[in-house]
mmCIF file of C-alpha atoms and ligand atoms in Angstrom:
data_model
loop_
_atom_site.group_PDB
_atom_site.id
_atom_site.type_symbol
_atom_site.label_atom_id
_atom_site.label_comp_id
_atom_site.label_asym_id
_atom_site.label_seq_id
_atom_site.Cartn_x
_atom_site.Cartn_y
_atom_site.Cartn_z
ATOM 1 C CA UNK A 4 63.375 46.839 -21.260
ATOM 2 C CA UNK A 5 65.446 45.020 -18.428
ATOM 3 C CA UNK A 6 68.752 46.805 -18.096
ATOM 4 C CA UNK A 7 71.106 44.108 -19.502
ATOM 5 C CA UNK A 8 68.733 44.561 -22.433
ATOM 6 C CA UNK A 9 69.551 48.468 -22.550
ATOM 7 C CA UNK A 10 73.260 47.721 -22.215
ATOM 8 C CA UNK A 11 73.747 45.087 -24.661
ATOM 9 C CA UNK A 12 71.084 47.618 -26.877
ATOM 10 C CA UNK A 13 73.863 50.310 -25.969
ATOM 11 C CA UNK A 14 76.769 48.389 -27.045
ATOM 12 C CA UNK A 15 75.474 46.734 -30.081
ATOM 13 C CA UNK A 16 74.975 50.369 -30.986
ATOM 14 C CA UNK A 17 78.469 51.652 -30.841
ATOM 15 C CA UNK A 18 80.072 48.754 -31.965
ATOM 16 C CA UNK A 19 78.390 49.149 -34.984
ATOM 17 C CA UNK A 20 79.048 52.266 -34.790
ATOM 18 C CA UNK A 21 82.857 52.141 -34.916
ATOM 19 C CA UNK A 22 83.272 56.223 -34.802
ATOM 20 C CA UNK A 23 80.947 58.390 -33.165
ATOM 21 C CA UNK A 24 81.157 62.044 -34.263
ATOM 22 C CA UNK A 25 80.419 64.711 -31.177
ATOM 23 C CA UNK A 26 78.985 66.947 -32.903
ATOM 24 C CA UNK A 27 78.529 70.964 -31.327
ATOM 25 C CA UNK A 28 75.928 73.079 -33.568
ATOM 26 C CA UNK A 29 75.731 76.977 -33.355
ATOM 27 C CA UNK A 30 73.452 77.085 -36.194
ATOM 28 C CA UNK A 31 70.193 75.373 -36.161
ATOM 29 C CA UNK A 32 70.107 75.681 -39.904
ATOM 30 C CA UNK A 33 73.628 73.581 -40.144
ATOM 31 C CA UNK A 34 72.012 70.253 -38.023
ATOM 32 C CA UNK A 35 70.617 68.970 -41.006
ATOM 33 C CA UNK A 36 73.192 69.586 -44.102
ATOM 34 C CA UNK A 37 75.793 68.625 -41.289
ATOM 35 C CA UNK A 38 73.802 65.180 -40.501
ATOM 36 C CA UNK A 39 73.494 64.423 -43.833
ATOM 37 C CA UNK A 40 77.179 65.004 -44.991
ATOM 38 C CA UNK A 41 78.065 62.431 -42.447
ATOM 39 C CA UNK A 42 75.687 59.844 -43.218
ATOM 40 C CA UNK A 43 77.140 60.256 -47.096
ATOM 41 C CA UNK A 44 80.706 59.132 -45.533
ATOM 42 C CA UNK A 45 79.388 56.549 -43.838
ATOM 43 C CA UNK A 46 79.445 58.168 -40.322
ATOM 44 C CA UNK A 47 75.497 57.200 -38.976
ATOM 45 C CA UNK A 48 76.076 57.563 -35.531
ATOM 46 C CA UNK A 49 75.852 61.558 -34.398
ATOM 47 C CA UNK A 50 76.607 62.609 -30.704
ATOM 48 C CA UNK A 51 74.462 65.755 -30.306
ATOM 49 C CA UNK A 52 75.789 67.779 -27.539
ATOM 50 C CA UNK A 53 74.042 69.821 -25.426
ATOM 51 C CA UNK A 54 76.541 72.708 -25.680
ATOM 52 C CA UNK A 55 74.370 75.290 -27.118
ATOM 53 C CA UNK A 56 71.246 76.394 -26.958
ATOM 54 C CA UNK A 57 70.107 75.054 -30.786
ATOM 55 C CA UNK A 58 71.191 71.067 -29.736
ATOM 56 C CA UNK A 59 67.633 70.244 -28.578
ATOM 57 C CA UNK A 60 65.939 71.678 -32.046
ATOM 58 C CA UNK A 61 68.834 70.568 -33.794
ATOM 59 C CA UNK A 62 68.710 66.776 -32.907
ATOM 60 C CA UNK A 63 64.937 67.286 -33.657
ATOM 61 C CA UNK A 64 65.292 68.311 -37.375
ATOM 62 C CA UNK A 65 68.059 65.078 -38.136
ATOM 63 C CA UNK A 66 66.031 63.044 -36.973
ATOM 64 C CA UNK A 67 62.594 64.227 -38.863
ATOM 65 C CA UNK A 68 65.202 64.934 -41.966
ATOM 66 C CA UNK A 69 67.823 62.443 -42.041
ATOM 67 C CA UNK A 70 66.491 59.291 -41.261
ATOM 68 C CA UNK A 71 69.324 56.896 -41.687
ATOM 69 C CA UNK A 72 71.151 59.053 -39.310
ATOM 70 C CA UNK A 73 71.219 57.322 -35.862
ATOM 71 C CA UNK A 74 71.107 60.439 -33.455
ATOM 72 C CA UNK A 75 71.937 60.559 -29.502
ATOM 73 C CA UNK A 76 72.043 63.300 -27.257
ATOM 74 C CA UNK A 77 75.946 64.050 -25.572
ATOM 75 C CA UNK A 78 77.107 66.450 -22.687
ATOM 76 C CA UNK A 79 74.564 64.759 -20.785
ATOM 77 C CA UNK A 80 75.274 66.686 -17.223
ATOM 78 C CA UNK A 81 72.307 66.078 -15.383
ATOM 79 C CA UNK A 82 68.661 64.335 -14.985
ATOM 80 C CA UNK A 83 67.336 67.132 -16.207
ATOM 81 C CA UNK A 84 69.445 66.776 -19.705
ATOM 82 C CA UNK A 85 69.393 62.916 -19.251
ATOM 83 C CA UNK A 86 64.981 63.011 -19.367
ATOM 84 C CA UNK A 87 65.065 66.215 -22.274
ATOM 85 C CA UNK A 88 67.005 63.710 -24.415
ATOM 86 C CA UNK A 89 64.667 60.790 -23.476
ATOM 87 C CA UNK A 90 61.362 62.911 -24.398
ATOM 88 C CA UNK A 91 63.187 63.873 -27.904
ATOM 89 C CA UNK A 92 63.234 60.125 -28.645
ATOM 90 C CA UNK A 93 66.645 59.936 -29.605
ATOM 91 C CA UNK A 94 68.750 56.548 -29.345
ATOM 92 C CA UNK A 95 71.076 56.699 -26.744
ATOM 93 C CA UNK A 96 72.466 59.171 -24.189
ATOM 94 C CA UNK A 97 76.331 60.018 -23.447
ATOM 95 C CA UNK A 98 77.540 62.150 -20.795
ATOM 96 C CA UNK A 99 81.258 63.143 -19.996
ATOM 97 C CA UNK A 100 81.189 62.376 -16.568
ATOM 98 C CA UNK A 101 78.361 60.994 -13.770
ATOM 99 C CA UNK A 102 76.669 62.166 -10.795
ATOM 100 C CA UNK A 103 74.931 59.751 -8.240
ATOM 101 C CA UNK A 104 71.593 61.601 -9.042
ATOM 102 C CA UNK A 105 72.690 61.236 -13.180
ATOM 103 C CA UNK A 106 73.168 57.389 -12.660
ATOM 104 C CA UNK A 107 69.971 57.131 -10.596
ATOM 105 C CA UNK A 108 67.981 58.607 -13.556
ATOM 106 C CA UNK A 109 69.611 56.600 -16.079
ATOM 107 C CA UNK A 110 68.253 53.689 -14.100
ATOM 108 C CA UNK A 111 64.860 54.625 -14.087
ATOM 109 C CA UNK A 112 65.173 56.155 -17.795
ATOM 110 C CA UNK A 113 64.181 53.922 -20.669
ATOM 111 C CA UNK A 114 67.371 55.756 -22.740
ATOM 112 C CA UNK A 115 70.455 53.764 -23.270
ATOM 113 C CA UNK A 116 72.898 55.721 -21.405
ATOM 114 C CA UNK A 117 76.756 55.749 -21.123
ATOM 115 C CA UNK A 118 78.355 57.617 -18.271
ATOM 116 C CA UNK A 119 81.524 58.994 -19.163
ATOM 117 C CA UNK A 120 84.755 57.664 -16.554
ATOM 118 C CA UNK A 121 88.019 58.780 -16.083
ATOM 119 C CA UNK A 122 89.495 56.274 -12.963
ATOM 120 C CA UNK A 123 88.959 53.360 -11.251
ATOM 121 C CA UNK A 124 86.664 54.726 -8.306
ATOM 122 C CA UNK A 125 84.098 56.182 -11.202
ATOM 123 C CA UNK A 126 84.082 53.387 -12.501
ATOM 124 C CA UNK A 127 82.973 51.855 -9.848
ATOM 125 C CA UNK A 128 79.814 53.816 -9.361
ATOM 126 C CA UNK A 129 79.214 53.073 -12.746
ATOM 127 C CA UNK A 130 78.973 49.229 -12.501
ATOM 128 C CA UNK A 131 77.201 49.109 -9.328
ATOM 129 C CA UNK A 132 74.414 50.996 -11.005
ATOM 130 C CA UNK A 133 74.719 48.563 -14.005
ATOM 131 C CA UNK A 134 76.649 50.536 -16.828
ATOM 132 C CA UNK A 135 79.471 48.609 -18.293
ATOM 133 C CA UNK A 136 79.766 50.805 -21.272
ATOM 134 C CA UNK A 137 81.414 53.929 -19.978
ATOM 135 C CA UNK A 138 83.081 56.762 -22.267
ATOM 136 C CA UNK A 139 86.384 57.059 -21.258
ATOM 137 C CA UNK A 140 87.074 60.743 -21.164
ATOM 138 C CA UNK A 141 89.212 62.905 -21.541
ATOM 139 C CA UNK A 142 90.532 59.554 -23.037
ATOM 140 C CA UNK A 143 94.477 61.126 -24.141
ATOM 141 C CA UNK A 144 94.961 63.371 -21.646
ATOM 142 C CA UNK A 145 93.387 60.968 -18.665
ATOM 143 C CA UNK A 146 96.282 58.641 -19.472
ATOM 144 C CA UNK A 147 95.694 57.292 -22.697
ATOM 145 C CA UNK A 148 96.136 53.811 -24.106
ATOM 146 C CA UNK A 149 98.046 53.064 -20.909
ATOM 147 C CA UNK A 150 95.697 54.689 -18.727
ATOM 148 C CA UNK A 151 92.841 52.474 -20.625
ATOM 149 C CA UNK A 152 95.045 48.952 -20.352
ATOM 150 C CA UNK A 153 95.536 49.533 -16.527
ATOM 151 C CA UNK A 154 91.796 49.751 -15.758
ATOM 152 C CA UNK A 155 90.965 46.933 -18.289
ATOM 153 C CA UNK A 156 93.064 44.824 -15.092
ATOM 154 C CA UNK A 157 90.261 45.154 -12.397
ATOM 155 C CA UNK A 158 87.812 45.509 -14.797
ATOM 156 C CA UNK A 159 87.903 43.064 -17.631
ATOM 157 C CA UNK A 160 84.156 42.979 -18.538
ATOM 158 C CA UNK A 161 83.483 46.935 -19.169
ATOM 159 C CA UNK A 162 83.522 48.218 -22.693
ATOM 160 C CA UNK A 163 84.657 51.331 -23.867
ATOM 161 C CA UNK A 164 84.102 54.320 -26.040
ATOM 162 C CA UNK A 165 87.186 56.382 -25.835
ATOM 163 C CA UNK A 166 86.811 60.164 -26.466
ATOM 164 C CA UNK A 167 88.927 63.240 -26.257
ATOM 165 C CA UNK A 168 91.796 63.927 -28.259
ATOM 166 C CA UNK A 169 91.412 61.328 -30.665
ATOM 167 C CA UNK A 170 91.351 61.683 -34.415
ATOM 168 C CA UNK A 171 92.277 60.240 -37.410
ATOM 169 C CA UNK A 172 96.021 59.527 -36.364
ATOM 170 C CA UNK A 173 95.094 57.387 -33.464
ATOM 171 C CA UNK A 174 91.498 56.021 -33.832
ATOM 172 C CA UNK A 175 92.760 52.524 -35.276
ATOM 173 C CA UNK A 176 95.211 52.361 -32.417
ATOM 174 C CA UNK A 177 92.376 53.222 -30.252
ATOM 175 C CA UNK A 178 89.854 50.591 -32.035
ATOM 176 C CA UNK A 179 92.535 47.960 -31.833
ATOM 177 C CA UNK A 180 92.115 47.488 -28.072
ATOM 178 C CA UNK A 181 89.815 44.593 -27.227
ATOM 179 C CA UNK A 182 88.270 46.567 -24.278
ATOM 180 C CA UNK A 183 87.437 49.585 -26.640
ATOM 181 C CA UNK A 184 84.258 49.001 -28.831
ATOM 182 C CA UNK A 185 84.119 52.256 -30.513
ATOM 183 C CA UNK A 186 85.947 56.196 -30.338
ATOM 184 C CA UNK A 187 84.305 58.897 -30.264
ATOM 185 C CA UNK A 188 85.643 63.146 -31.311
ATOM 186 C CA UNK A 189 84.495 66.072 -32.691
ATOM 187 C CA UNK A 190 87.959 65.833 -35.913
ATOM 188 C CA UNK A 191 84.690 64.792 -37.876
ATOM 189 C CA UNK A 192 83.315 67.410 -37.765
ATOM 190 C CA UNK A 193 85.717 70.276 -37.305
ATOM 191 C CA UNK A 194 84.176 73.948 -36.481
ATOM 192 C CA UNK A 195 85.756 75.747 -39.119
ATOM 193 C CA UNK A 196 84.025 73.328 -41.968
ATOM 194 C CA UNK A 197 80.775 73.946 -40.604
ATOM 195 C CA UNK A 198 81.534 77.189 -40.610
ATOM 196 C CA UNK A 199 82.160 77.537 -43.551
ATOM 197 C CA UNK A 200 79.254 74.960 -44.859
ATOM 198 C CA UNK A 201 82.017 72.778 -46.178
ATOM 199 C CA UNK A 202 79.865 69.306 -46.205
ATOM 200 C CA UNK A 203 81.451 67.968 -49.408
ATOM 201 C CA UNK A 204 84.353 68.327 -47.093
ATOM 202 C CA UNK A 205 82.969 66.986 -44.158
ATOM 203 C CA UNK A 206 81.770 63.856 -46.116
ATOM 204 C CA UNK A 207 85.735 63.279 -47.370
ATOM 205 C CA UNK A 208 86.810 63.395 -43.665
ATOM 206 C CA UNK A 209 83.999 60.473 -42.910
ATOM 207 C CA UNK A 210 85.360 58.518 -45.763
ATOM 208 C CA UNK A 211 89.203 58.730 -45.103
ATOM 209 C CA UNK A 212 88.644 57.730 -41.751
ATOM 210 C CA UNK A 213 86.600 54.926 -42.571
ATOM 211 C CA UNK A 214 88.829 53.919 -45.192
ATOM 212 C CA UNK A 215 92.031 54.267 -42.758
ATOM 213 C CA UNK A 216 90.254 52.169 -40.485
ATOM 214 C CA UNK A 217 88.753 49.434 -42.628
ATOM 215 C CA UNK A 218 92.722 49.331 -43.911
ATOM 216 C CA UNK A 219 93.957 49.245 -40.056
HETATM 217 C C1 LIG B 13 83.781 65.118 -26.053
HETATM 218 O O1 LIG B 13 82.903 65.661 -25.438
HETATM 219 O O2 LIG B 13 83.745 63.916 -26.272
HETATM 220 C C2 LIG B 13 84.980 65.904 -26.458
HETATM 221 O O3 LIG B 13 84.750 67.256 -26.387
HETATM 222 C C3 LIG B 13 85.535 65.542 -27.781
HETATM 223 O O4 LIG B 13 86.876 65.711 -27.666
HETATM 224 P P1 LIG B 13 87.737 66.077 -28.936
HETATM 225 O O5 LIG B 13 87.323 67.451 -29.356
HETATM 226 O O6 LIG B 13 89.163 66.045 -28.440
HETATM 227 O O7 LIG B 13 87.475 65.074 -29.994
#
Protein backbone atom coordinates (compact mmCIF):
# COMPACT_ATOMS: atom_id res chain seq x y z
CA UNK A 1 0.00 0.00 0.00
CA UNK A 2 1.48 3.50 -1.09
CA UNK A 3 1.36 5.78 1.90
CA UNK A 4 -1.36 8.24 0.76
CA UNK A 5 -3.24 4.95 0.52
CA UNK A 6 -2.46 4.17 4.36
CA UNK A 7 -3.42 7.73 5.29
CA UNK A 8 -6.55 8.18 3.52
CA UNK A 9 -7.10 4.15 4.89
CA UNK A 10 -6.28 5.88 8.38
CA UNK A 11 -8.64 8.64 8.11
CA UNK A 12 -11.53 7.00 6.50
CA UNK A 13 -11.17 4.91 9.63
CA UNK A 14 -11.66 7.46 12.29
CA UNK A 15 -13.97 9.46 10.59
CA UNK A 16 -16.15 6.75 10.62
CA UNK A 17 -15.26 6.24 13.65
CA UNK A 18 -16.49 9.48 15.24
CA UNK A 19 -15.33 8.39 19.02
CA UNK A 20 -12.55 6.23 19.68
CA UNK A 21 -12.57 4.66 23.17
CA UNK A 22 -8.77 4.23 24.77
CA UNK A 23 -9.30 1.54 26.36
CA UNK A 24 -6.58 0.28 29.49
CA UNK A 25 -7.29 -3.55 30.53
CA UNK A 26 -5.92 -5.06 33.86
CA UNK A 27 -7.84 -8.11 33.35
CA UNK A 28 -7.37 -10.25 30.39
CA UNK A 29 -10.69 -11.85 31.15
CA UNK A 30 -12.51 -8.18 30.88
CA UNK A 31 -11.06 -7.53 26.92
CA UNK A 32 -13.77 -9.38 25.58
CA UNK A 33 -17.15 -8.58 27.71
CA UNK A 34 -15.59 -4.96 27.61
CA UNK A 35 -15.29 -5.10 23.57
CA UNK A 36 -18.47 -6.34 23.23
CA UNK A 37 -20.41 -3.85 25.54
CA UNK A 38 -19.07 -1.20 23.29
CA UNK A 39 -19.85 -2.57 20.06
CA UNK A 40 -23.69 -2.95 21.61
CA UNK A 41 -23.59 1.08 21.98
CA UNK A 42 -22.41 1.55 18.87
CA UNK A 43 -18.74 2.33 19.83
CA UNK A 44 -16.67 -0.16 17.04
CA UNK A 45 -13.58 1.50 17.13
CA UNK A 46 -11.33 0.28 20.41
CA UNK A 47 -7.86 1.93 21.15
CA UNK A 48 -5.99 -0.89 22.93
CA UNK A 49 -3.25 0.54 24.92
CA UNK A 50 -0.24 -0.89 25.66
CA UNK A 51 -0.35 0.09 29.36
CA UNK A 52 -0.31 -3.25 30.89
CA UNK A 53 1.04 -6.25 30.46
CA UNK A 54 -2.52 -8.17 29.31
CA UNK A 55 -3.01 -5.40 26.11
CA UNK A 56 -1.18 -7.69 23.64
CA UNK A 57 -3.47 -10.96 24.65
CA UNK A 58 -6.20 -8.76 25.20
CA UNK A 59 -6.45 -7.14 21.66
CA UNK A 60 -5.92 -10.82 20.54
CA UNK A 61 -9.13 -12.30 22.13
CA UNK A 62 -11.53 -9.05 20.60
CA UNK A 63 -10.48 -9.59 17.74
CA UNK A 64 -10.90 -13.66 17.53
CA UNK A 65 -14.27 -12.88 19.75
CA UNK A 66 -15.80 -9.76 18.71
CA UNK A 67 -15.61 -9.45 15.22
CA UNK A 68 -17.49 -6.33 14.42
CA UNK A 69 -15.21 -4.66 16.80
CA UNK A 70 -12.57 -2.67 14.81
CA UNK A 71 -9.45 -2.99 17.18
CA UNK A 72 -6.03 -0.84 17.10
CA UNK A 73 -3.22 -0.90 19.26
CA UNK A 74 -2.57 2.78 21.41
CA UNK A 75 0.44 3.98 23.65
CA UNK A 76 2.41 3.16 20.75
CA UNK A 77 6.02 4.40 22.27
CA UNK A 78 8.37 2.80 20.16
CA UNK A 79 9.27 0.48 16.95
CA UNK A 80 9.33 -2.13 19.01
CA UNK A 81 5.43 -1.53 20.12
CA UNK A 82 4.75 0.01 16.62
CA UNK A 83 5.92 -3.82 14.77
CA UNK A 84 4.16 -6.02 18.05
CA UNK A 85 0.93 -4.26 16.99
CA UNK A 86 1.61 -4.83 13.24
CA UNK A 87 2.31 -8.77 13.78
CA UNK A 88 -1.14 -8.89 15.94
CA UNK A 89 -2.90 -7.76 12.74
CA UNK A 90 -4.80 -5.15 14.22
CA UNK A 91 -6.13 -2.03 12.12
CA UNK A 92 -4.37 0.88 12.91
CA UNK A 93 -1.71 2.13 15.36
CA UNK A 94 -1.89 5.39 17.71
CA UNK A 95 0.81 6.64 19.76
CA UNK A 96 0.77 9.74 22.18
CA UNK A 97 3.71 11.26 20.98
CA UNK A 98 6.67 10.41 18.11
CA UNK A 99 10.21 9.67 17.98
CA UNK A 100 12.35 10.04 14.72
CA UNK A 101 13.09 6.22 14.99
CA UNK A 102 8.89 5.72 15.73
CA UNK A 103 8.12 7.73 12.47
CA UNK A 104 10.85 5.88 10.53
CA UNK A 105 9.12 2.53 11.37
CA UNK A 106 5.78 3.70 10.67
CA UNK A 107 7.14 4.35 7.22
CA UNK A 108 8.38 1.13 6.54
CA UNK A 109 5.34 -0.56 8.56
CA UNK A 110 2.35 -1.68 6.55
CA UNK A 111 0.07 -0.42 9.87
CA UNK A 112 -1.86 2.74 9.55
CA UNK A 113 -0.28 4.80 12.10
CA UNK A 114 -1.11 8.18 13.79
CA UNK A 115 1.59 9.94 15.75
CA UNK A 116 0.27 11.80 18.50
CA UNK A 117 1.36 16.02 18.39
CA UNK A 118 1.19 18.56 20.75
CA UNK A 119 2.90 21.91 18.75
CA UNK A 120 3.79 23.17 15.69
CA UNK A 121 7.52 21.83 15.47
CA UNK A 122 6.02 18.02 16.03
CA UNK A 123 4.03 18.54 13.73
CA UNK A 124 6.33 19.16 11.51
CA UNK A 125 8.24 15.94 11.78
CA UNK A 126 5.10 14.42 11.33
CA UNK A 127 4.28 15.71 7.79
CA UNK A 128 7.66 15.44 6.45
CA UNK A 129 7.45 11.75 7.12
CA UNK A 130 3.92 11.76 5.53
CA UNK A 131 1.36 11.62 8.53
CA UNK A 132 -1.34 14.17 8.27
CA UNK A 133 -3.51 12.49 10.77
CA UNK A 134 -1.90 13.24 14.08
CA UNK A 135 -3.65 12.76 17.65
CA UNK A 136 -3.58 15.85 19.23
CA UNK A 137 -2.63 15.12 22.79
CA UNK A 138 -2.96 16.01 25.70
CA UNK A 139 -5.67 17.79 23.53
CA UNK A 140 -7.34 20.16 26.82
CA UNK A 141 -4.55 20.69 28.67
CA UNK A 142 -2.07 21.36 25.43
CA UNK A 143 -4.30 24.36 24.76
CA UNK A 144 -7.47 23.14 23.76
CA UNK A 145 -9.88 24.25 21.07
CA UNK A 146 -7.71 27.36 20.81
CA UNK A 147 -4.58 25.59 20.90
CA UNK A 148 -6.15 23.25 17.94
CA UNK A 149 -7.53 26.52 15.76
CA UNK A 150 -4.00 28.17 15.95
CA UNK A 151 -2.18 25.20 14.38
CA UNK A 152 -5.07 24.56 11.88
CA UNK A 153 -3.34 28.33 10.49
CA UNK A 154 0.01 26.84 9.16
CA UNK A 155 -1.39 23.72 8.73
CA UNK A 156 -4.71 23.62 7.00
CA UNK A 157 -4.50 20.12 5.40
CA UNK A 158 -3.75 17.86 8.69
CA UNK A 159 -6.62 16.10 10.34
CA UNK A 160 -7.12 15.48 13.76
CA UNK A 161 -8.10 13.10 16.47
CA UNK A 162 -8.19 15.05 19.63
CA UNK A 163 -7.58 13.11 22.91
CA UNK A 164 -7.10 13.86 26.54
CA UNK A 165 -9.55 15.30 28.70
CA UNK A 166 -12.39 15.01 26.57
CA UNK A 167 -15.70 13.41 27.38
CA UNK A 168 -19.12 13.60 26.93
CA UNK A 169 -19.42 17.44 27.81
CA UNK A 170 -17.12 18.52 25.10
CA UNK A 171 -16.83 15.82 22.35
CA UNK A 172 -19.52 17.63 20.01
CA UNK A 173 -17.64 20.85 20.55
CA UNK A 174 -14.61 18.95 19.75
CA UNK A 175 -16.28 17.09 16.56
CA UNK A 176 -17.61 20.41 15.39
CA UNK A 177 -14.19 21.64 14.25
CA UNK A 178 -13.59 21.06 10.55
CA UNK A 179 -9.89 20.14 11.20
CA UNK A 180 -10.95 17.44 13.84
CA UNK A 181 -12.22 14.12 12.22
CA UNK A 182 -12.79 12.18 15.28
CA UNK A 183 -12.01 12.36 19.56
CA UNK A 184 -10.70 10.00 21.21
CA UNK A 185 -10.82 9.19 25.71
CA UNK A 186 -10.92 6.63 27.99
CA UNK A 187 -14.92 8.44 29.77
CA UNK A 188 -16.09 5.30 27.67
CA UNK A 189 -14.84 3.22 29.37
CA UNK A 190 -14.28 4.39 32.90
CA UNK A 191 -12.04 2.05 35.36
CA UNK A 192 -14.38 1.74 38.02
CA UNK A 193 -17.19 0.07 35.51
CA UNK A 194 -14.85 -2.40 34.43
CA UNK A 195 -14.14 -2.94 37.64
CA UNK A 196 -16.91 -3.65 38.64
CA UNK A 197 -18.02 -5.68 35.25
CA UNK A 198 -20.64 -3.03 34.73
CA UNK A 199 -21.05 -3.60 30.71
CA UNK A 200 -24.81 -2.97 30.68
CA UNK A 201 -23.41 0.24 31.95
CA UNK A 202 -20.72 0.66 29.74
CA UNK A 203 -23.07 0.05 26.71
CA UNK A 204 -25.51 3.16 28.13
CA UNK A 205 -22.39 5.43 28.19
CA UNK A 206 -21.74 4.39 24.25
CA UNK A 207 -25.30 5.18 23.52
CA UNK A 208 -25.72 8.62 25.32
CA UNK A 209 -22.78 9.78 23.71
CA UNK A 210 -23.76 8.75 20.44
CA UNK A 211 -27.08 10.03 20.91
CA UNK A 212 -25.66 13.55 22.29
CA UNK A 213 -23.67 13.66 19.32
CA UNK A 214 -25.99 12.57 16.54
CA UNK A 215 -28.32 15.50 18.39
CA UNK A 216 -25.17 18.04 18.31
C1 LIG B 1 -4.92 8.88 25.89
O1 LIG B 1 -3.95 8.16 25.90
O2 LIG B 1 -5.45 9.20 24.84
C2 LIG B 1 -5.40 9.46 27.18
O3 LIG B 1 -4.88 8.79 28.26
C3 LIG B 1 -6.87 9.56 27.29
O4 LIG B 1 -7.10 10.68 28.02
P1 LIG B 1 -8.40 10.80 28.90
O5 LIG B 1 -8.27 9.79 29.99
O6 LIG B 1 -8.36 12.22 29.43
O7 LIG B 1 -9.58 10.55 28.05
Amino acid sequence: MTATAKQDQLTALFKAATVIPVLTIERLEDAVPLARSLVAGGVRTLEVTLRTSVAIEAARAMMAEVPDAIVGIGTILNPNDLARAEKLGVKFGISPGLTPDLLKAATDSALPFAPGIATASELMMALAQGFDLAKFFPAEQAGGIKGLRALGGPFPNVRFCPTGGVGEANAATWLAEPNVVAVGGSWLCPTAEVRAGNWAGITAICQRTLKALKAA
